Amino acid sequence: MTRDLLRFATAGSVDDGKSTLVGRLLYDTKSVLADQIEAVQRASVDKGLSTPDLSLLVDGLRAEREQGITIDVAYRYFGTPKREFVLADTPGHVQYTRNTVTGASTAELAVLLVDARNGVVEQTRRHAAVLALLRVPRLVLAINKIDLVDYDEGVARAIEKDFDELARTLGFASDAVVTIPVSALAGDNVVERSERTPWYEGPTLLGHLESVPVTGPEVAAPFRMPVQYVIRPRKDELHDYRGYAGQVAAGTVAPGDEVVVLPGGARTTVAAVRTADGPLDSAAAGRSVTVLLDDDIDISRGDVLASAAEPPRVTDELDATLCWLAEKPLRPGARLLLKHGTRVTQVIVGAVGERLSLDSDVPLWEPAPEQLGINDIAHASLRTADPLPVDEYADIRATGSFLLIDPPTGNTLAAGLVGTPLAVAR
């Protein structure tokens, strides 16, 4: 029996205990090798600790170990009898907010940690805003170090109330956020239920991760599939074979569906949907397939197959929200490359609009800056050299997002979201 997969990310301030929590999950689910545990035990003894420092299971890079922080996004894979997981462990320092964007961009759930002694702080607001901006569907507020406040229910309830107000401001639905008091160090409510929080009746963190629905909004959305590769075997027995391979980015596709090929606009009908294992009755978002069409149409890598009834708009002018990820500042007029799906085209950045301020208790859009610096989130207009089939990011994440690339170096400069996915006050 195939187990389903949950992609989730962790976020939180430095020293809130992300690495220890991840280590606890891996350790208590028996997802680490015996020699890794022995190495951690030896290192913990060398540090004078009486119990294993589980954060050492994930702080694998030397620079990270020396500083005691996570710098890069670290992906961990583990599983239980009920589900498989891909975990993106993201940094806590403010200068690594760009890495939080990277780690959360494909997550279906995020675990946002707060220290029970400190409650909701500026980094909590920053991370929550980024997660809302990226439309991560579900959140877990993990109130960590509950042991350091004597498992006090009043402390946990006060933090939950503060965060609930923030989450509502950012547009999260009440049933999308679950609050769990945990102690990653002692193991309370991480994998095993704690007897020291009798006032808490919800699931453990692992129990919630194993049971939360994983069917994202992309499955119910209109069909979208960027063409990654045109398959033409050119063999005698497959002389006329022409298939279009790619990953279904949104919706479902099935034989008989009418589709439109964009940006060109030609319409046709799906003849078959196949994988290496044979034909399929249908394929949903996340599935990599080859689509065969009834008509012989000129289709290339970078084109998008889409629902003919609900197609994306085709445009060369974008109003977008940019998360600037580079040290190099962005100034209006910059000529860059834009990667949308499997297509890369040239782009000129127009006016830079409002910038999202995360310095106050409530995120606010503030007047336009002259340029964007690293970690800035702002509105901008762009003009592309080629027309692109795009959706609003709030509707479909895959075809509503893009990357800006530095032409000389090929480095990624920004993550772009079509439209204004974060509707906070101005």
Short mmCIF file of C-alpha atoms in Angstrom, two decimals:
data_model
loop_
_atom_site.label_atom_id
_atom_site.label_comp_id
_atom_site.label_asym_id
_atom_site.label_seq_id
_atom_site.Cartn_x
_atom_site.Cartn_y
_atom_site.Cartn_z
CA MET A 1 0.00 0.00 0.00
CA THR A 2 1.38 3.42 -1.02
CA ARG A 3 1.55 5.95 1.79
CA ASP A 4 0.80 9.57 0.97
CA LEU A 5 3.36 12.33 1.34
CA LEU A 6 3.29 15.54 3.37
CA ARG A 7 5.74 18.32 2.60
CA PHE A 8 6.15 20.65 5.57
CA ALA A 9 8.53 23.33 6.79
CA THR A 10 9.69 24.54 10.17
CA ALA A 11 10.22 28.20 11.01
CA GLY A 12 10.94 30.21 14.11
CA SER A 13 13.43 32.52 15.77
CA VAL A 14 16.98 31.53 16.61
CA ASP A 15 17.10 29.41 19.79
CA ASP A 16 13.40 28.60 19.67
CA GLY A 17 14.46 24.97 19.31
CA LYS A 18 13.74 24.08 15.67
CA SER A 19 16.72 21.75 15.32
CA THR A 20 15.95 20.03 18.62
CA LEU A 21 12.32 19.58 17.57
CA VAL A 22 13.33 18.10 14.22
CA GLY A 23 15.89 15.90 15.97
CA ARG A 24 13.22 14.77 18.41
CA LEU A 25 10.87 13.86 15.55
CA LEU A 26 13.60 11.86 13.81
CA TYR A 27 14.78 10.20 17.03
CA ASP A 28 11.38 9.24 18.42
CA THR A 29 10.15 7.94 15.05
CA LYS A 30 13.34 5.84 14.81
CA SER A 31 14.33 7.59 11.60
CA VAL A 32 18.05 7.86 12.36
CA LEU A 33 20.77 5.25 12.10
CA ALA A 34 22.42 3.70 15.15
CA ASP A 35 25.83 5.16 14.30
CA GLN A 36 24.32 8.65 14.05
CA ILE A 37 22.81 8.28 17.52
CA GLU A 38 26.11 7.03 18.89
CA ALA A 39 27.93 10.02 17.35
CA VAL A 40 25.42 12.41 18.92
CA GLN A 41 25.76 10.69 22.29
CA ARG A 42 29.55 10.99 22.17
CA ALA A 43 29.38 14.65 21.16
CA SER A 44 26.85 15.35 23.91
CA VAL A 45 29.13 13.75 26.55
CA ASP A 46 32.03 15.85 25.24
CA LYS A 47 29.85 18.94 25.78
CA GLY A 48 29.17 17.86 29.35
CA LEU A 49 25.51 17.03 28.74
CA SER A 50 23.72 14.27 30.60
CA THR A 51 21.21 13.63 27.77
CA PRO A 52 21.74 13.49 23.98
CA ASP A 53 21.64 16.88 22.25
CA LEU A 54 19.18 15.92 19.48
CA SER A 55 19.80 19.16 17.60
CA LEU A 56 23.13 17.62 16.54
CA LEU A 57 21.20 15.18 14.37
CA VAL A 58 20.29 18.01 12.00
CA ASP A 59 22.98 20.68 12.46
CA GLY A 60 25.23 18.81 10.08
CA LEU A 61 27.30 21.55 8.53
CA ARG A 62 30.45 22.64 10.28
CA ALA A 63 29.64 26.35 10.16
CA GLU A 64 26.20 25.61 11.60
CA ARG A 65 27.62 23.48 14.39
CA GLU A 66 30.12 26.18 15.30
CA GLN A 67 27.45 28.88 15.46
CA GLY A 68 24.71 26.69 16.84
CA ILE A 69 22.26 27.90 14.19
CA THR A 70 20.84 26.65 10.92
CA ILE A 71 22.04 28.62 7.87
CA ASP A 72 20.80 26.78 4.81
CA VAL A 73 17.51 25.07 4.12
CA ALA A 74 18.04 21.45 5.12
CA TYR A 75 15.65 18.84 3.75
CA ARG A 76 14.96 15.75 5.87
CA TYR A 77 13.12 12.65 4.74
CA PHE A 78 11.41 10.31 7.17
CA GLY A 79 8.32 8.21 7.46
CA THR A 80 5.92 6.43 9.77
CA PRO A 81 3.55 3.56 9.01
CA LYS A 82 0.87 6.16 8.23
CA ARG A 83 2.68 8.73 6.06
CA GLU A 84 5.95 9.84 4.49
CA PHE A 85 7.37 13.30 5.12
CA VAL A 86 9.68 15.80 3.46
CA LEU A 87 10.70 18.40 6.03
CA ALA A 88 12.34 21.72 5.13
CA ASP A 89 14.26 22.97 8.16
CA THR A 90 14.69 26.72 7.57
CA PRO A 91 16.97 29.25 9.33
CA GLY A 92 15.82 31.52 12.12
CA HIS A 93 18.02 34.60 11.65
CA VAL A 94 16.33 37.55 9.94
CA GLN A 95 19.05 37.72 7.24
CA TYR A 96 18.06 34.22 6.14
CA THR A 97 14.40 35.06 5.54
CA ARG A 98 15.10 34.34 1.85
CA ASN A 99 15.83 30.73 2.83
CA THR A 100 12.52 30.57 4.66
CA VAL A 101 10.87 31.62 1.40
CA THR A 102 12.69 28.82 -0.39
CA GLY A 103 11.82 26.18 2.18
CA ALA A 104 8.16 27.16 2.50
CA SER A 105 7.46 27.65 -1.20
CA THR A 106 6.42 24.03 -1.74
CA ALA A 107 5.16 23.26 1.77
CA GLU A 108 1.62 22.11 2.46
CA LEU A 109 2.01 22.87 6.16
CA ALA A 110 4.40 24.88 8.31
CA VAL A 111 5.36 24.35 11.95
CA LEU A 112 6.03 27.80 13.42
CA LEU A 113 7.83 27.65 16.74
CA VAL A 114 7.72 30.18 19.55
CA ASP A 115 9.57 30.03 22.84
CA ALA A 116 6.99 29.73 25.63
CA ARG A 117 9.00 32.23 27.67
CA ASN A 118 8.94 34.88 24.93
CA GLY A 119 5.66 34.33 23.08
CA VAL A 120 4.98 36.01 19.73
CA VAL A 121 7.99 38.16 18.74
CA GLU A 122 9.05 40.11 15.64
CA GLN A 123 10.45 37.02 13.88
CA THR A 124 7.18 35.19 14.55
CA ARG A 125 5.31 37.98 12.76
CA ARG A 126 7.86 37.98 9.92
CA HIS A 127 7.70 34.25 9.39
CA ALA A 128 3.89 34.18 9.66
CA ALA A 129 3.66 36.95 7.04
CA VAL A 130 6.01 35.07 4.68
CA LEU A 131 3.99 31.86 5.13
CA ALA A 132 0.76 33.76 4.46
CA LEU A 133 2.31 35.43 1.42
CA LEU A 134 3.32 32.04 0.02
CA ARG A 135 -0.17 30.68 0.70
CA VAL A 136 1.01 27.78 2.85
CA PRO A 137 -2.40 26.18 3.51
CA ARG A 138 -1.96 25.04 7.12
CA LEU A 139 0.00 26.11 10.20
CA VAL A 140 0.99 24.52 13.48
CA LEU A 141 1.93 26.97 16.21
CA ALA A 142 4.31 24.91 18.34
CA ILE A 143 4.71 26.55 21.75
CA ASN A 144 8.10 25.06 22.55
CA LYS A 145 9.93 24.91 25.88
CA ILE A 146 6.63 24.58 27.72
CA ASP A 147 8.68 22.79 30.41
CA LEU A 148 10.50 26.06 31.14
CA VAL A 149 7.23 27.74 32.18
CA ASP A 150 6.20 24.80 34.38
CA TYR A 151 3.67 23.54 31.80
CA ASP A 152 1.51 26.56 32.62
CA GLU A 153 -1.80 26.50 30.73
CA GLY A 154 -2.28 30.25 31.18
CA VAL A 155 0.99 31.02 29.39
CA ALA A 156 0.07 28.76 26.48
CA ARG A 157 -3.45 30.18 26.17
CA ALA A 158 -2.14 33.77 26.15
CA ILE A 159 0.34 32.98 23.36
CA GLU A 160 -2.34 31.16 21.40
CA LYS A 161 -4.64 34.21 21.68
CA ASP A 162 -1.89 36.61 20.51
CA PHE A 163 -1.05 34.43 17.52
CA ASP A 164 -4.67 33.87 16.63
CA GLU A 165 -5.14 37.62 16.20
CA LEU A 166 -2.03 37.79 13.98
CA ALA A 167 -3.15 34.79 11.90
CA ARG A 168 -6.59 36.30 11.30
CA THR A 169 -4.94 39.57 10.19
CA LEU A 170 -2.86 37.64 7.67
CA GLY A 171 -5.88 35.80 6.28
CA PHE A 172 -5.45 32.32 7.78
CA ALA A 173 -8.79 30.59 8.42
CA SER A 174 -9.41 29.52 12.03
CA ASP A 175 -9.45 25.82 11.08
CA ALA A 176 -6.11 26.16 9.27
CA VAL A 177 -4.13 26.83 12.46
CA VAL A 178 -3.52 24.30 15.25
CA THR A 179 -1.69 25.20 18.48
CA ILE A 180 0.30 22.49 20.28
CA PRO A 181 2.33 22.98 23.51
CA VAL A 182 5.53 20.97 23.25
CA SER A 183 8.92 20.45 24.80
CA ALA A 184 11.31 19.28 22.10
CA LEU A 185 13.99 18.74 24.75
CA ALA A 186 11.83 16.54 27.03
CA GLY A 187 9.67 15.06 24.28
CA ASP A 188 6.33 16.38 25.56
CA ASN A 189 3.57 16.21 22.91
CA VAL A 190 6.03 15.76 20.03
CA VAL A 191 5.59 12.05 19.35
CA GLU A 192 4.30 10.91 22.75
CA ARG A 193 1.45 12.60 24.62
CA SER A 194 2.61 14.34 27.79
CA GLU A 195 1.01 13.68 31.16
CA ARG A 196 2.37 17.04 32.27
CA THR A 197 -0.13 18.98 30.11
CA PRO A 198 -3.46 17.42 31.20
CA TRP A 199 -5.21 20.65 30.16
CA TYR A 200 -4.23 20.05 26.49
CA GLU A 201 -6.64 17.73 24.67
CA GLY A 202 -5.42 18.08 21.08
CA PRO A 203 -3.13 15.80 19.07
CA THR A 204 0.61 15.40 19.41
CA LEU A 205 2.66 17.09 16.75
CA LEU A 206 3.34 13.80 14.95
CA GLY A 207 -0.30 12.75 15.32
CA HIS A 208 -1.39 15.96 13.63
CA LEU A 209 1.20 15.61 10.86
CA GLU A 210 0.02 12.06 10.22
CA SER A 211 -3.67 12.94 10.03
CA VAL A 212 -3.90 16.43 8.50
CA PRO A 213 -5.38 16.37 4.97
CA VAL A 214 -2.71 16.64 2.27
CA THR A 215 -4.92 17.26 -0.73
CA GLY A 216 -3.98 20.81 -1.59
CA PRO A 217 -6.08 23.40 -3.39
CA GLU A 218 -4.10 22.71 -6.59
CA VAL A 219 -5.99 19.44 -7.14
CA ALA A 220 -9.37 21.22 -7.26
CA ALA A 221 -8.04 24.03 -9.48
CA PRO A 222 -8.33 24.17 -13.30
CA PHE A 223 -5.84 21.97 -15.20
CA ARG A 224 -2.36 23.36 -15.86
CA MET A 225 0.74 21.53 -17.14
CA PRO A 226 3.92 23.27 -18.34
CA VAL A 227 5.47 21.16 -21.10
CA GLN A 228 8.89 20.03 -20.01
CA TYR A 229 9.80 17.74 -22.88
CA VAL A 230 8.42 16.76 -26.27
CA ILE A 231 8.76 13.01 -26.79
CA ARG A 232 9.28 11.90 -30.39
CA PRO A 233 10.92 8.44 -30.55
CA ARG A 234 11.31 8.57 -34.39
CA LYS A 235 11.18 4.78 -34.59
CA ASP A 236 9.43 2.89 -37.39
CA GLU A 237 6.91 1.36 -34.99
CA LEU A 238 6.27 4.80 -33.39
CA HIS A 239 6.62 6.92 -36.49
CA ASP A 240 3.80 9.34 -35.64
CA TYR A 241 4.18 9.26 -31.85
CA ARG A 242 4.30 12.69 -30.24
CA GLY A 243 3.83 13.03 -26.48
CA TYR A 244 4.18 16.01 -24.15
CA ALA A 245 5.83 15.26 -20.82
CA GLY A 246 5.59 17.33 -17.67
CA GLN A 247 4.22 17.50 -14.16
CA VAL A 248 0.57 18.35 -13.65
CA ALA A 249 0.86 21.67 -11.82
CA ALA A 250 -2.83 22.07 -11.03
CA GLY A 251 -6.13 20.28 -11.52
CA THR A 252 -6.59 16.95 -13.24
CA VAL A 253 -6.32 15.77 -16.82
CA ALA A 254 -8.07 12.82 -18.48
CA PRO A 255 -8.63 11.45 -21.99
CA GLY A 256 -11.40 13.40 -23.69
CA ASP A 257 -10.67 16.70 -21.91
CA GLU A 258 -10.57 19.78 -24.13
CA VAL A 259 -7.34 21.72 -23.60
CA VAL A 260 -5.76 24.88 -24.92
CA VAL A 261 -2.05 25.25 -25.71
CA LEU A 262 -0.66 28.56 -24.46
CA PRO A 263 0.54 31.12 -25.23
CA GLY A 264 -0.37 30.20 -28.82
CA GLY A 265 -4.04 29.46 -28.14
CA ALA A 266 -4.59 26.31 -30.24
CA ARG A 267 -7.32 24.01 -28.92
CA THR A 268 -7.49 20.24 -29.04
CA THR A 269 -8.57 17.18 -27.04
CA VAL A 270 -6.55 14.86 -24.83
CA ALA A 271 -6.20 11.46 -26.52
CA ALA A 272 -4.36 9.67 -23.72
CA VAL A 273 -2.53 10.20 -20.42
CA ARG A 274 0.39 7.86 -19.85
CA THR A 275 3.27 7.08 -17.52
CA ALA A 276 6.08 4.57 -17.94
CA ASP A 277 3.76 2.02 -16.29
CA GLY A 278 0.99 2.45 -18.86
CA PRO A 279 -2.13 4.52 -19.55
CA LEU A 280 -4.06 6.35 -16.82
CA ASP A 281 -7.75 7.16 -16.50
CA SER A 282 -6.72 10.57 -15.11
CA ALA A 283 -3.80 12.33 -13.43
CA ALA A 284 -3.97 14.95 -10.66
CA ALA A 285 -1.65 17.78 -9.55
CA GLY A 286 1.79 16.54 -8.61
CA ARG A 287 1.79 13.58 -11.04
CA SER A 288 4.41 13.46 -13.80
CA VAL A 289 2.84 12.19 -17.02
CA THR A 290 2.98 12.20 -20.79
CA VAL A 291 -0.08 13.66 -22.53
CA LEU A 292 -1.04 12.67 -26.08
CA LEU A 293 -3.34 14.94 -28.08
CA ASP A 294 -5.84 14.31 -30.88
CA ASP A 295 -4.35 16.95 -33.19
CA ASP A 296 -0.83 17.51 -34.47
CA ILE A 297 -0.06 20.97 -33.06
CA ASP A 298 3.28 22.75 -32.87
CA ILE A 299 4.09 22.56 -29.14
CA SER A 300 7.47 23.25 -27.55
CA ARG A 301 9.07 23.09 -24.12
CA GLY A 302 7.78 26.08 -22.15
CA ASP A 303 4.25 25.96 -23.53
CA VAL A 304 1.42 25.31 -21.09
CA LEU A 305 -1.43 22.84 -21.57
CA ALA A 306 -4.48 24.20 -19.76
CA SER A 307 -8.19 23.69 -19.31
CA ALA A 308 -9.94 25.15 -22.37
CA ALA A 309 -12.90 26.14 -20.20
CA GLU A 310 -10.82 27.93 -17.54
CA PRO A 311 -7.53 29.03 -19.12
CA PRO A 312 -4.97 31.35 -17.51
CA ARG A 313 -4.62 34.84 -18.93
CA VAL A 314 -1.84 35.44 -21.44
CA THR A 315 0.06 38.66 -20.88
CA ASP A 316 3.42 40.37 -21.15
CA GLU A 317 2.69 42.77 -18.29
CA LEU A 318 2.73 41.56 -14.71
CA ASP A 319 1.85 43.19 -11.42
CA ALA A 320 3.59 41.02 -8.88
CA THR A 321 4.85 40.74 -5.34
CA LEU A 322 8.61 40.20 -5.19
CA CYS A 323 10.59 38.58 -2.37
CA TRP A 324 14.07 39.94 -3.07
CA LEU A 325 16.61 37.25 -2.17
CA ALA A 326 19.94 38.76 -3.25
CA GLU A 327 22.56 41.04 -1.74
CA LYS A 328 22.55 42.95 -5.03
CA PRO A 329 19.77 45.62 -4.82
CA LEU A 330 16.92 45.82 -7.30
CA ARG A 331 16.37 49.14 -9.05
CA PRO A 332 13.59 50.04 -11.51
CA GLY A 333 14.68 49.49 -15.11
CA ALA A 334 16.72 46.37 -14.35
CA ARG A 335 16.88 43.89 -17.25
CA LEU A 336 16.77 40.33 -15.96
CA LEU A 337 15.62 36.84 -16.91
CA LEU A 338 12.27 35.50 -15.73
CA LYS A 339 11.64 31.76 -15.32
CA HIS A 340 7.97 30.78 -15.37
CA GLY A 341 7.31 27.06 -15.33
CA THR A 342 9.65 25.63 -17.93
CA ARG A 343 9.94 28.87 -19.96
CA VAL A 344 12.69 31.50 -19.56
CA THR A 345 12.31 34.95 -21.08
CA GLN A 346 13.78 38.41 -20.72
CA VAL A 347 12.07 40.94 -18.45
CA ILE A 348 12.33 44.62 -17.59
CA VAL A 349 11.41 45.70 -14.07
CA GLY A 350 9.15 48.74 -14.05
CA ALA A 351 8.06 50.70 -11.02
CA VAL A 352 8.67 49.35 -7.53
CA GLY A 353 5.56 49.84 -5.44
CA GLU A 354 4.72 49.42 -1.78
CA ARG A 355 7.06 47.57 0.56
CA LEU A 356 5.77 45.25 3.27
CA SER A 357 6.85 46.44 6.71
CA LEU A 358 7.15 43.73 9.36
CA ASP A 359 8.56 45.99 12.06
CA SER A 360 5.28 46.65 13.88
CA ASP A 361 2.84 44.30 15.62
CA VAL A 362 0.72 44.14 12.47
CA PRO A 363 2.26 43.85 8.96
CA LEU A 364 1.66 46.98 6.88
CA TRP A 365 2.28 48.06 3.29
CA GLU A 366 4.32 51.27 3.35
CA PRO A 367 5.30 53.79 0.60
CA ALA A 368 7.58 52.64 -2.22
CA PRO A 369 11.34 52.55 -1.58
CA GLU A 370 13.86 53.69 -4.20
CA GLN A 371 15.25 50.18 -4.44
CA LEU A 372 14.78 46.76 -2.91
CA GLY A 373 17.36 45.19 -0.59
CA ILE A 374 17.79 41.62 0.55
CA ASN A 375 14.70 40.14 2.26
CA ASP A 376 12.48 43.04 1.11
CA ILE A 377 8.96 42.14 0.03
CA ALA A 378 7.36 44.66 -2.32
CA HIS A 379 5.04 45.17 -5.24
CA ALA A 380 6.54 45.74 -8.69
CA SER A 381 5.45 45.91 -12.31
CA LEU A 382 7.28 43.91 -14.98
CA ARG A 383 7.20 43.65 -18.78
CA THR A 384 8.29 40.36 -20.37
CA ALA A 385 9.76 39.86 -23.85
CA ASP A 386 7.34 36.97 -24.54
CA PRO A 387 3.69 36.56 -23.53
CA LEU A 388 3.18 34.23 -20.57
CA PRO A 389 0.13 32.24 -19.45
CA VAL A 390 -0.22 33.19 -15.78
CA ASP A 391 -2.69 32.84 -12.93
CA GLU A 392 -3.00 34.89 -9.79
CA TYR A 393 -0.76 33.27 -7.17
CA ALA A 394 -3.69 33.32 -4.76
CA ASP A 395 -5.57 31.02 -7.17
CA ILE A 396 -2.84 28.65 -8.42
CA ARG A 397 0.62 28.67 -6.84
CA ALA A 398 2.46 26.88 -9.64
CA THR A 399 1.46 29.08 -12.59
CA GLY A 400 1.19 32.20 -10.41
CA SER A 401 4.85 32.17 -9.40
CA PHE A 402 8.15 32.82 -11.12
CA LEU A 403 11.84 33.45 -10.46
CA LEU A 404 13.96 36.42 -11.46
CA ILE A 405 17.47 35.45 -12.54
CA ASP A 406 20.67 37.45 -12.95
CA PRO A 407 21.65 37.02 -16.65
CA PRO A 408 25.46 37.17 -16.20
CA THR A 409 25.66 34.72 -13.30
CA GLY A 410 22.47 32.64 -13.50
CA ASN A 411 21.88 33.28 -9.79
CA THR A 412 18.31 33.53 -8.51
CA LEU A 413 17.53 37.09 -7.42
CA ALA A 414 13.88 37.01 -6.44
CA ALA A 415 10.80 34.88 -6.01
CA GLY A 416 7.80 36.47 -7.70
CA LEU A 417 4.10 36.01 -6.96
CA VAL A 418 1.60 37.26 -9.52
CA GLY A 419 -0.87 39.68 -7.95
CA THR A 420 -1.16 40.67 -4.31
CA PRO A 421 -1.54 37.42 -2.36
CA LEU A 422 -1.17 39.07 1.07
CA ALA A 423 -4.12 41.37 1.69
CA VAL A 424 -3.02 43.25 4.82
CA ALA A 425 -3.70 46.84 5.76
CA ARG A 426 -2.23 49.89 4.05
#
